[in-house]
Short mmCIF file of C-alpha atoms (C1' of nucleotides) in Angstrom, two decimals:
data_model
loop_
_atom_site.label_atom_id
_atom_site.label_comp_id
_atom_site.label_asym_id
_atom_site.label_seq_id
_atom_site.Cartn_x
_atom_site.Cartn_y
_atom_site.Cartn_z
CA UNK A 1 22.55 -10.52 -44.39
CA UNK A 2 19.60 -9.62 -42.21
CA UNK A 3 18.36 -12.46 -40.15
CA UNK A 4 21.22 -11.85 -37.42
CA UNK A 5 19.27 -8.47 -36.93
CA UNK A 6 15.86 -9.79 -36.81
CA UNK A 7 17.11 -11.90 -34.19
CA UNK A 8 18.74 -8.75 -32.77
CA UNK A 9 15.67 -7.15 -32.55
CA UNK A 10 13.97 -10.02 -31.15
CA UNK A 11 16.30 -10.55 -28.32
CA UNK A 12 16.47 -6.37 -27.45
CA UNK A 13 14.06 -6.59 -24.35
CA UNK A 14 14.44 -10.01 -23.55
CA UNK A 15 16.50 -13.11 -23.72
CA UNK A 16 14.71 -15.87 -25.60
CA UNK A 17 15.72 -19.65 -26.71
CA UNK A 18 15.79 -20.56 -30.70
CA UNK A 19 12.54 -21.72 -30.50
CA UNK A 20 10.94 -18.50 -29.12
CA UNK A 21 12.95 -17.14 -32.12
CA UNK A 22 10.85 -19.11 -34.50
CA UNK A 23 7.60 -18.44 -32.82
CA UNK A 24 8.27 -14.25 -32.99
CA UNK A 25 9.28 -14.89 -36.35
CA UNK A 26 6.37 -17.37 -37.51
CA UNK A 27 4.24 -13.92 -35.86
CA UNK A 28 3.88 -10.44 -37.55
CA UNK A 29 7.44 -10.55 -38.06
CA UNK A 30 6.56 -13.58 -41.26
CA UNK A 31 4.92 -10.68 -43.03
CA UNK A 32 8.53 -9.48 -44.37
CA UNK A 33 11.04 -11.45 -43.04
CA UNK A 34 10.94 -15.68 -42.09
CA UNK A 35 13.62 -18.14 -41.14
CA UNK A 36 13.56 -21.91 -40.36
CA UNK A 37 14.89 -23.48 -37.40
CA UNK A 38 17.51 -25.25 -39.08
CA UNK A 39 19.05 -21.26 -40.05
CA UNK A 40 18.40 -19.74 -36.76
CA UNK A 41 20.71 -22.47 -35.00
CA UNK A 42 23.41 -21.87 -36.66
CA UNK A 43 23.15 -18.08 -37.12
CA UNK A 44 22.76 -18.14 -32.93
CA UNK A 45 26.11 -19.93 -32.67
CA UNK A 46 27.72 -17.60 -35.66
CA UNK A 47 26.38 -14.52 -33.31
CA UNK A 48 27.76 -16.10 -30.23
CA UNK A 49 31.31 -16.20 -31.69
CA UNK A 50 31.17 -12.68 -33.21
CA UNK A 51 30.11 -11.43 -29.32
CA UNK A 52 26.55 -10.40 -30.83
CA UNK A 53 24.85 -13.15 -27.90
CA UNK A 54 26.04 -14.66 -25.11
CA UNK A 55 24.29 -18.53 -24.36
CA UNK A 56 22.81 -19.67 -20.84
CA UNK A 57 22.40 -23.28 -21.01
CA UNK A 58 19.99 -24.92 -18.80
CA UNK A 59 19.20 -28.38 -18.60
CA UNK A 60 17.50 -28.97 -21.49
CA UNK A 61 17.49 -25.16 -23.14
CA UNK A 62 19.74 -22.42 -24.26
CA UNK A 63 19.00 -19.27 -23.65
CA UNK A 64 20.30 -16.41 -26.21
CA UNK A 65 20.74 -12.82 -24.06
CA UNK A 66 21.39 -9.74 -26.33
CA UNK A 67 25.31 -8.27 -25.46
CA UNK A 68 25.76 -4.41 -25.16
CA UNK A 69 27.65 -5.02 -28.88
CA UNK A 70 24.63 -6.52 -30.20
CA UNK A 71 22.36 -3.59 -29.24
CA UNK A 72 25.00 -1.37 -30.66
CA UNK A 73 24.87 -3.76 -33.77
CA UNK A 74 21.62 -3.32 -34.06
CA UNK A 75 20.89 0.42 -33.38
CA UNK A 76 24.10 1.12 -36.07
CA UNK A 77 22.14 -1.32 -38.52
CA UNK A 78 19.02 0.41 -38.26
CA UNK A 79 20.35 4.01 -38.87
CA UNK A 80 22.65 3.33 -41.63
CA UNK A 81 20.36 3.60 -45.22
CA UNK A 82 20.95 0.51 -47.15
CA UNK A 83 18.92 1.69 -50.52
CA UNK A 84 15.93 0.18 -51.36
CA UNK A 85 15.80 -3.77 -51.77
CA UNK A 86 16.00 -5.33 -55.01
CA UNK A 87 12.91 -7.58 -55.54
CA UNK A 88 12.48 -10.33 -57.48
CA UNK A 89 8.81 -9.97 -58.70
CA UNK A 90 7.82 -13.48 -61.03
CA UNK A 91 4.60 -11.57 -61.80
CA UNK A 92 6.31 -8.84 -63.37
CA UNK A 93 8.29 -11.44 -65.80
CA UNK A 94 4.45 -12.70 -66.33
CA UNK A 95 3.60 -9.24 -67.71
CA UNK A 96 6.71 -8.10 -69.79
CA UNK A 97 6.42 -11.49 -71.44
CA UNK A 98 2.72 -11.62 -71.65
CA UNK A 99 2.77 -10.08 -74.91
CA UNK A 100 2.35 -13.70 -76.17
CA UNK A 101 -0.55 -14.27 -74.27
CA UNK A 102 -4.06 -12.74 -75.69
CA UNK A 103 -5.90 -10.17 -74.32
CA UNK A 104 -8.45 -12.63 -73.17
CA UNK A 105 -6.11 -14.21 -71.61
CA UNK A 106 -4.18 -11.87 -70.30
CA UNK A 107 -6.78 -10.11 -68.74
CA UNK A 108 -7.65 -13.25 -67.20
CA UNK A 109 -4.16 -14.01 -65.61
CA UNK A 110 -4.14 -10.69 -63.91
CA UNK A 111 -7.60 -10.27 -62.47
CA UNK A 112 -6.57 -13.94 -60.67
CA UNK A 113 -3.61 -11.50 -59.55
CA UNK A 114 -5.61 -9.21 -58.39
CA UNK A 115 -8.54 -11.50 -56.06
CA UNK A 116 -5.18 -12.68 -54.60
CA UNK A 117 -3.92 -9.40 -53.41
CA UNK A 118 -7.51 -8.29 -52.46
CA UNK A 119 -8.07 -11.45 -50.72
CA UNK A 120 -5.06 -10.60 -48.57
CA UNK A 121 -5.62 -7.00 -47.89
CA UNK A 122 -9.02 -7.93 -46.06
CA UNK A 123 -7.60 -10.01 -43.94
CA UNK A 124 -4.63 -7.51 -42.92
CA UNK A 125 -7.69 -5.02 -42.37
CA UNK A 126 -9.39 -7.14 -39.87
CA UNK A 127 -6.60 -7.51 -38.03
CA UNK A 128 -5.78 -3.92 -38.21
CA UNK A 129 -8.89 -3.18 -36.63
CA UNK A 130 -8.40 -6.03 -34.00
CA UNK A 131 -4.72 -4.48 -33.05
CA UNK A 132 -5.95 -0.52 -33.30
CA UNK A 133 -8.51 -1.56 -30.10
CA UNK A 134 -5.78 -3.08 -27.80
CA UNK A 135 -3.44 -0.71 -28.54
CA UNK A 136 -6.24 1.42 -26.77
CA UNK A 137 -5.89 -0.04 -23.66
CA UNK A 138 -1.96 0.01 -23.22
CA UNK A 139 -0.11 2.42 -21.27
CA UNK A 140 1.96 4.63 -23.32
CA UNK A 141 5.37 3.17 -23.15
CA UNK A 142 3.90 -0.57 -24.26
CA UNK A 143 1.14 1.46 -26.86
CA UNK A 144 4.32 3.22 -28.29
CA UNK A 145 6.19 0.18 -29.20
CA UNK A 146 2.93 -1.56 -30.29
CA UNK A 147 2.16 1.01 -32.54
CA UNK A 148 5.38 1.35 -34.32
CA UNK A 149 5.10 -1.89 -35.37
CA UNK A 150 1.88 -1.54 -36.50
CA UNK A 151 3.41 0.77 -39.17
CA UNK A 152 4.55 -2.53 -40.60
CA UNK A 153 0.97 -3.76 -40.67
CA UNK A 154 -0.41 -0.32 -42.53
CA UNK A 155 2.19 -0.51 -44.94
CA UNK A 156 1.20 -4.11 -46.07
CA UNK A 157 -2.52 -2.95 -46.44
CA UNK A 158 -0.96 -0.10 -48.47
CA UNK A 159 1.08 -2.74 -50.63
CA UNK A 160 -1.88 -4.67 -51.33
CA UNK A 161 -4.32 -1.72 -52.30
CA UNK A 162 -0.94 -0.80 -54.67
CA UNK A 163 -1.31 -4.02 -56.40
CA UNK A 164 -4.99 -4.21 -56.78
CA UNK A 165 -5.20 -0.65 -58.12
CA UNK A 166 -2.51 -1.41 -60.33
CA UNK A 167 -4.53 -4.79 -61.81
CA UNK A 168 -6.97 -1.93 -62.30
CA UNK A 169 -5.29 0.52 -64.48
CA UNK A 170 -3.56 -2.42 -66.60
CA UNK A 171 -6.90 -3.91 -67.42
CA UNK A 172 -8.35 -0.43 -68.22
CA UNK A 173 -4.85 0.04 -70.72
CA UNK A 174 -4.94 -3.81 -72.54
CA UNK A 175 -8.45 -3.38 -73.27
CA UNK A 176 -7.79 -0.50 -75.06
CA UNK A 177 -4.79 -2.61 -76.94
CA UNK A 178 -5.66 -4.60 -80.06
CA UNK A 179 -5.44 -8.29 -79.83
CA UNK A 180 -2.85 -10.68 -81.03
CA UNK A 181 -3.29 -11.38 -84.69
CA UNK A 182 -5.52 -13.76 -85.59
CA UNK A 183 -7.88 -13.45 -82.40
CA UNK A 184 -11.37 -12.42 -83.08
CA UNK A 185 -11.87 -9.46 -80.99
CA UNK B 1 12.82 -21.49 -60.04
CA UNK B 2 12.04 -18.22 -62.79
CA UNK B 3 15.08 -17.70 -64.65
CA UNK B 4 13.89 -20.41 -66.53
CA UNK B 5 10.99 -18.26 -67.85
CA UNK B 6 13.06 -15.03 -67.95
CA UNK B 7 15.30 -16.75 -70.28
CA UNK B 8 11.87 -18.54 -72.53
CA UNK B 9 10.31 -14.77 -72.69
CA UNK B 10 13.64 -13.49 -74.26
CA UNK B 11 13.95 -16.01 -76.72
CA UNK B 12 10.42 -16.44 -77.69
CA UNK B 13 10.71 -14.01 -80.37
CA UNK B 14 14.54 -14.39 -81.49
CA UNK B 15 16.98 -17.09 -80.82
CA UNK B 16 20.00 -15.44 -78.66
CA UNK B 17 23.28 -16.28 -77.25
CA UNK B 18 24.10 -16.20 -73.24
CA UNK B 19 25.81 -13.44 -73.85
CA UNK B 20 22.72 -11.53 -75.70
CA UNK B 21 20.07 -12.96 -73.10
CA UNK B 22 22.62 -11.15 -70.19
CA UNK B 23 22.01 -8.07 -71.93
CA UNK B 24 17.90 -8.63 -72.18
CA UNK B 25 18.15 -9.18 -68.17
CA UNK B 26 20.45 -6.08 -68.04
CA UNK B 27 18.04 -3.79 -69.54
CA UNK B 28 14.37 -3.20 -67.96
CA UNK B 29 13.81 -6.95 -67.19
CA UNK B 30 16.67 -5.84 -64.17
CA UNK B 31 14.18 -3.86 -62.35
CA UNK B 32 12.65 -6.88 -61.55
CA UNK B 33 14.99 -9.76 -62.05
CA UNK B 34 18.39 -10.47 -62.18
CA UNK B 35 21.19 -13.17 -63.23
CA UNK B 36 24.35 -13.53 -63.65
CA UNK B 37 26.03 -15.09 -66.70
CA UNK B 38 27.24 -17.87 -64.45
CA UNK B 39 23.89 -18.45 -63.80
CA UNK B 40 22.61 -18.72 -67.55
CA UNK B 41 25.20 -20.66 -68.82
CA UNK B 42 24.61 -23.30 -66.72
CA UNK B 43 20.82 -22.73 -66.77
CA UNK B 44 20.85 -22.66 -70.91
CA UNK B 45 22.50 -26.44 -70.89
CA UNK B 46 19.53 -27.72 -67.95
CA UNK B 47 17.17 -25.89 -70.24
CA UNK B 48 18.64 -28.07 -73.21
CA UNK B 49 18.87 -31.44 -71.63
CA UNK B 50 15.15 -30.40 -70.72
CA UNK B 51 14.02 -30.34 -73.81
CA UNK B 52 13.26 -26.53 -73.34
CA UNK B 53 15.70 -25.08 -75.69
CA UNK B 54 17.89 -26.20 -78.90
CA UNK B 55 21.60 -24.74 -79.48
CA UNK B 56 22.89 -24.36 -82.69
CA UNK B 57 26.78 -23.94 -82.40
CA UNK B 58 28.74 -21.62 -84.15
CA UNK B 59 32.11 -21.20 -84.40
CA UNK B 60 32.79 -18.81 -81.30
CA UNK B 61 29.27 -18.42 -80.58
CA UNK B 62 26.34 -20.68 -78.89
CA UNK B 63 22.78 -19.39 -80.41
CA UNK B 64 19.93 -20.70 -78.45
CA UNK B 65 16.13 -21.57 -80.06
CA UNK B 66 13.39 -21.70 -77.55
CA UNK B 67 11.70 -25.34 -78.99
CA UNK B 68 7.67 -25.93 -79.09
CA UNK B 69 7.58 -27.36 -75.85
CA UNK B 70 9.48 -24.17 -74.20
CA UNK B 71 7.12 -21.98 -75.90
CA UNK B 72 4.30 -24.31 -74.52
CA UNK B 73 5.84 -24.17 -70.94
CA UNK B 74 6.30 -20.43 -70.80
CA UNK B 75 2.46 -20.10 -71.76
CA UNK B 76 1.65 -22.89 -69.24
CA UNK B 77 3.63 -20.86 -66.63
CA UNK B 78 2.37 -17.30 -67.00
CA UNK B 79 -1.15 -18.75 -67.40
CA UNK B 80 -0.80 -20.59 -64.11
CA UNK B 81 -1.41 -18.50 -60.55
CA UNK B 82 1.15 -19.16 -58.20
CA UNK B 83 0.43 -16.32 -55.11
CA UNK B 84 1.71 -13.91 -54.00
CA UNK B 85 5.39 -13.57 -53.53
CA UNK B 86 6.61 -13.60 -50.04
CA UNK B 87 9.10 -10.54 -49.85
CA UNK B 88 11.68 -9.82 -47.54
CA UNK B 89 11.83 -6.81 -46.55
CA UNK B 90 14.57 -5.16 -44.54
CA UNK B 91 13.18 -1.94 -44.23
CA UNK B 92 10.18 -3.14 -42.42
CA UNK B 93 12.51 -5.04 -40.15
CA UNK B 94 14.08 -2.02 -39.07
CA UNK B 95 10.80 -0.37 -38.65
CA UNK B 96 9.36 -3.12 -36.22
CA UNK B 97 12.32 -3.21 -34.16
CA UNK B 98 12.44 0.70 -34.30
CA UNK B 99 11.34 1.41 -30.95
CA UNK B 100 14.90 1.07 -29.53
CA UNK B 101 15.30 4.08 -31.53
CA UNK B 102 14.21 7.92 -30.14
CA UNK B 103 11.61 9.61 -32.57
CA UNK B 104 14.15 12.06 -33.37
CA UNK B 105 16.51 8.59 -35.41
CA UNK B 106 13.25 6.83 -36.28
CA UNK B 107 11.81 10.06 -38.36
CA UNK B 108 15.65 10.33 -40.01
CA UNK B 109 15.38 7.13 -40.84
CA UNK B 110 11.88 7.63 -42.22
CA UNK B 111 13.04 10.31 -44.48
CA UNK B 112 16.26 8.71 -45.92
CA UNK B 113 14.06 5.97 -47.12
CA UNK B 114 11.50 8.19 -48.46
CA UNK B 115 14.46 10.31 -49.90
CA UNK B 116 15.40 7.32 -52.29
CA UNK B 117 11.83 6.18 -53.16
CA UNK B 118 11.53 9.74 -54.44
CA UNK B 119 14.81 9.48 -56.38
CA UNK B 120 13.99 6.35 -58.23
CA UNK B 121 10.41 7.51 -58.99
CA UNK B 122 11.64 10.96 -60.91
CA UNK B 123 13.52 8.31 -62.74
CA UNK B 124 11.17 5.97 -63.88
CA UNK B 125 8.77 8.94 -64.75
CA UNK B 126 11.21 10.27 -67.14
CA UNK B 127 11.81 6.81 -68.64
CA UNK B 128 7.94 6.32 -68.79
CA UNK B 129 8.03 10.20 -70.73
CA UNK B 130 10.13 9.00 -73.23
CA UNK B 131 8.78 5.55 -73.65
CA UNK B 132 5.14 6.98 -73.96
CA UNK B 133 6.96 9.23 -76.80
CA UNK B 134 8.47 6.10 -78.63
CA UNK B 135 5.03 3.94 -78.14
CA UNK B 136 3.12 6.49 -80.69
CA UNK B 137 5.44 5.89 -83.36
CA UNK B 138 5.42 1.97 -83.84
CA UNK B 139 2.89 -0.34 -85.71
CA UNK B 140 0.09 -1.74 -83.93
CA UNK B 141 1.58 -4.92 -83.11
CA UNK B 142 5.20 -3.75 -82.26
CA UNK B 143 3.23 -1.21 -79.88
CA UNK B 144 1.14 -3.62 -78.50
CA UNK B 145 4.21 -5.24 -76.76
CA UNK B 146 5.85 -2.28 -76.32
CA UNK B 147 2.93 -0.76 -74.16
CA UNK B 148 2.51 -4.16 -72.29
CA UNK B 149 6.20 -4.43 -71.21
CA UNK B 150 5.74 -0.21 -69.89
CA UNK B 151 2.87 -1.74 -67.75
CA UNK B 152 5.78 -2.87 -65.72
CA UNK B 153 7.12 0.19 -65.88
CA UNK B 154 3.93 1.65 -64.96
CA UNK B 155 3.86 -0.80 -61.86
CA UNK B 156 7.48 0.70 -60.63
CA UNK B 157 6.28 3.99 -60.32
CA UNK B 158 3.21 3.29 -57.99
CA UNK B 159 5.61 1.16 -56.48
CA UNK B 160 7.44 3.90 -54.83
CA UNK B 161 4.70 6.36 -54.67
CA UNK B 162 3.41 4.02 -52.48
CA UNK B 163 6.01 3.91 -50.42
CA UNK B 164 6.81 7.73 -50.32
CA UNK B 165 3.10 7.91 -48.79
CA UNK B 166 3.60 5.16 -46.36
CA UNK B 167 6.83 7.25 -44.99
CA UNK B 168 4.45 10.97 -45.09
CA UNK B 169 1.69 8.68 -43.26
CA UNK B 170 4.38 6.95 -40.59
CA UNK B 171 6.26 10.46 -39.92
CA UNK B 172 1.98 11.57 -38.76
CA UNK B 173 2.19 8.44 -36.58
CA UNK B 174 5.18 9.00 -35.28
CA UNK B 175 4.59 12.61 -34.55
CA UNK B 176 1.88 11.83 -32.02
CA UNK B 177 3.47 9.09 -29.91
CA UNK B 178 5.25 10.20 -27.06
CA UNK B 179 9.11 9.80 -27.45
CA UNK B 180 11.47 7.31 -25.89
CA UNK B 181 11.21 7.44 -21.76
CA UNK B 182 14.69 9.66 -20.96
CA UNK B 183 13.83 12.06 -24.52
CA UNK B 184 13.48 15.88 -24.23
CA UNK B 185 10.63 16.58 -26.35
"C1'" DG C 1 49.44 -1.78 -79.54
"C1'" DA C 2 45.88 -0.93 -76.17
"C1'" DC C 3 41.29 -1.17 -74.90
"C1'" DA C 4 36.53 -2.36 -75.13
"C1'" DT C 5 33.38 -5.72 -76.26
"C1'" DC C 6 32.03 -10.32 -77.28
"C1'" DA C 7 31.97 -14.86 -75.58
"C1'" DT C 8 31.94 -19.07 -72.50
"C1'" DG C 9 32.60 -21.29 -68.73
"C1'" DT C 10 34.20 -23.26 -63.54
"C1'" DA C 11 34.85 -22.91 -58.42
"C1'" DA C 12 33.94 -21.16 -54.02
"C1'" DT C 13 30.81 -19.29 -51.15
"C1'" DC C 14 26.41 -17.60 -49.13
"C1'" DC C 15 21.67 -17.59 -47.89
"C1'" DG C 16 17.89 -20.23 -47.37
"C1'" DT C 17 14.65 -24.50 -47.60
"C1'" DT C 18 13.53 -29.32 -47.03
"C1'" DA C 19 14.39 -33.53 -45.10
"C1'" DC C 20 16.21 -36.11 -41.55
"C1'" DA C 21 17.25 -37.42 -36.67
"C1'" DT C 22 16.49 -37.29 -31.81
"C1'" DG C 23 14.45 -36.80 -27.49
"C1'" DA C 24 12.10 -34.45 -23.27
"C1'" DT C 25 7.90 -32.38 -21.35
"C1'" DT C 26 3.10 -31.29 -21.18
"C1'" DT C 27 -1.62 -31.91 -22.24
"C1'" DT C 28 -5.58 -34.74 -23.32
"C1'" DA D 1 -1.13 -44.21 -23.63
"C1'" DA D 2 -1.25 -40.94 -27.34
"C1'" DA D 3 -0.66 -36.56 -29.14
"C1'" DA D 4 0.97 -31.98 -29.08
"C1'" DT D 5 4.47 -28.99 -27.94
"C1'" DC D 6 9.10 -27.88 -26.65
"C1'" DA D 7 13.77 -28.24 -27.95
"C1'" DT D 8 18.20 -28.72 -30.69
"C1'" DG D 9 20.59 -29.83 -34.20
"C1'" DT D 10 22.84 -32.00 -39.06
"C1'" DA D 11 22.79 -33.07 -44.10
"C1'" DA D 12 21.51 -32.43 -48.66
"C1'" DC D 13 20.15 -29.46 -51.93
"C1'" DG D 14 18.84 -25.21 -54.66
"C1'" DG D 15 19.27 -20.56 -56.21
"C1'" DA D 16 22.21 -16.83 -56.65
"C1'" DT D 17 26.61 -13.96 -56.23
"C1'" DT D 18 31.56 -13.25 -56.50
"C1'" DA D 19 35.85 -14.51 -57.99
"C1'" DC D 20 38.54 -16.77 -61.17
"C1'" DA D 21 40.16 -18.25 -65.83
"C1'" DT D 22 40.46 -17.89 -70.75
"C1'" DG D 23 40.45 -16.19 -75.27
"C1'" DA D 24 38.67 -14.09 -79.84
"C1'" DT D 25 37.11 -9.94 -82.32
"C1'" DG D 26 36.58 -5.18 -83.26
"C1'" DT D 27 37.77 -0.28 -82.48
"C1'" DC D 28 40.76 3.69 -81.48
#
DNA sequence: GACATCATGTAATCCGTTACATGATTTT
DNA sequence: AAAATCATGTAACGGATTACATGATGTC
């Protein structure tokens, strides 16, 4: 139910067309939330109608301006708690199942798991580091916004460190698990 | 595309009806997926035409058999990387478009979240108590599953310790930026 | 007899992705 | 002239949820 507030969000300081949608959404935004054109079109029209947006067509554009009810929609959105997020996690299946697996294997499967996550997190720290200098040189209003949103970027380098450490302690706890039967240990 | 492999890992040890295999994804396999039994029913009879499955019909029952080449696919499946998973999540979303918000909101906000992180955690550490407890009394190979499937546990509880330090570590942040232009401090 | 549990399904709807279709404008 | 980018949409499909529909069996 969520892309009408990314979009929301994304139109709060200025009015933007569908396709500037996609580009602030194909940005730091893709990290935990994404949406094709083909869903943002619609949803734009859906928000018109509910009195969310209000369209400026041009000649060969549209361009979506935020209403007074969509701030409101958005501000009310953001302060009610919505519990945490159910989330589908396929690796976790891979683990409760993996019994079947043997520890050889196992083991295997999840240190791939793990270069993956690790892989990730260094890129998410280089760009940390890129993002913590220019938010140096903005004045505070700008550095203020720039920085909340860089809580976004912390908390992915957080997530990934999570996983990795957790590859960690369930390689440490298999290998002190006995094998399948019949596997030579 | 998983349910697939939820519903090979619960039937790779006992054939079970839909009704049974709702129950499996009712019980810890819920705390990272989920279906419906309109969803399995369905799924079951793909699964059969697939080849994946066999059903043996009873008089008011359905009993499904996971066949050679299921078993063969769930192994293929686990053993096979596939990435990370691209989450979507909402809290971050209300994070990055947060700076509409004063300090004063954003930190409530903060510390609802962290409020339920902390809720669920207590939980799974008591679970995790009691499963530890169970764990020392089985045989070798019952407990060798056993203490897989509580890696997944043990993943669910880092989970939101992680996040209850990402909100201590954002309320910090937060703390030293100034506040919303128009904000007594 | 009432209620809970077991048991199986279909239909409508929603959110989201992929593929398709079109065309103008800008850059090389 | 070709290629990239800007720009807007529709159609088909897939995965999942909610609502609907039905009925047998076991327990209080």
């Amino acid at each position: 139910m969520s892309i009408k507030h990314v979009l929301l969000g994304s139109l709060f300081k200025e009015p933007k067309t569908g396709f500037d949608l996609k580009k602030v959404l194909d940005g730091s935004v893709s990290h935990f939330w994404s949406a094709e054109l083909s869903q943002i079109y619609p949803t734009l029209k859906k928000m018109q109608d509910e009195g969310l947006v209000t369209c400026e067509a041009q000649a060969r554009n549209k361009i979506y301006h935020i209403t007074d009810a969509g701030r409101s929609e958005l501000l009310r959105w953001i302060k009610t708690p919505m519990g945490i997020s159910q989330q589908r996690e396929a690796f976790m299946v891979k683990i409760y199942f993996g019994a079947c697996l043997t520890n050889g294997e196992l083991l295997r499967v999840i240190d791939e798991q793990k270069g993956l996550h690790n892989q990730t997190l260094a890129e998410f720290e280089a760009a940390l580091k890129t993002a913590d200098s220019i938010a140096g040189v903005l004045e505070p209003e700008a550095a203020r916004e720039f920085r909340i949103q860089l809580l976004t970027l912390r908390a992915g380098i957080q997530y990934h460190k999570f996983w990795a450490a957790w590859c960690d302690d369930a390689v440490g706890e298999l290998k002190r698990l006995p094998d399948l039967p019949g596997q030579a240990t």
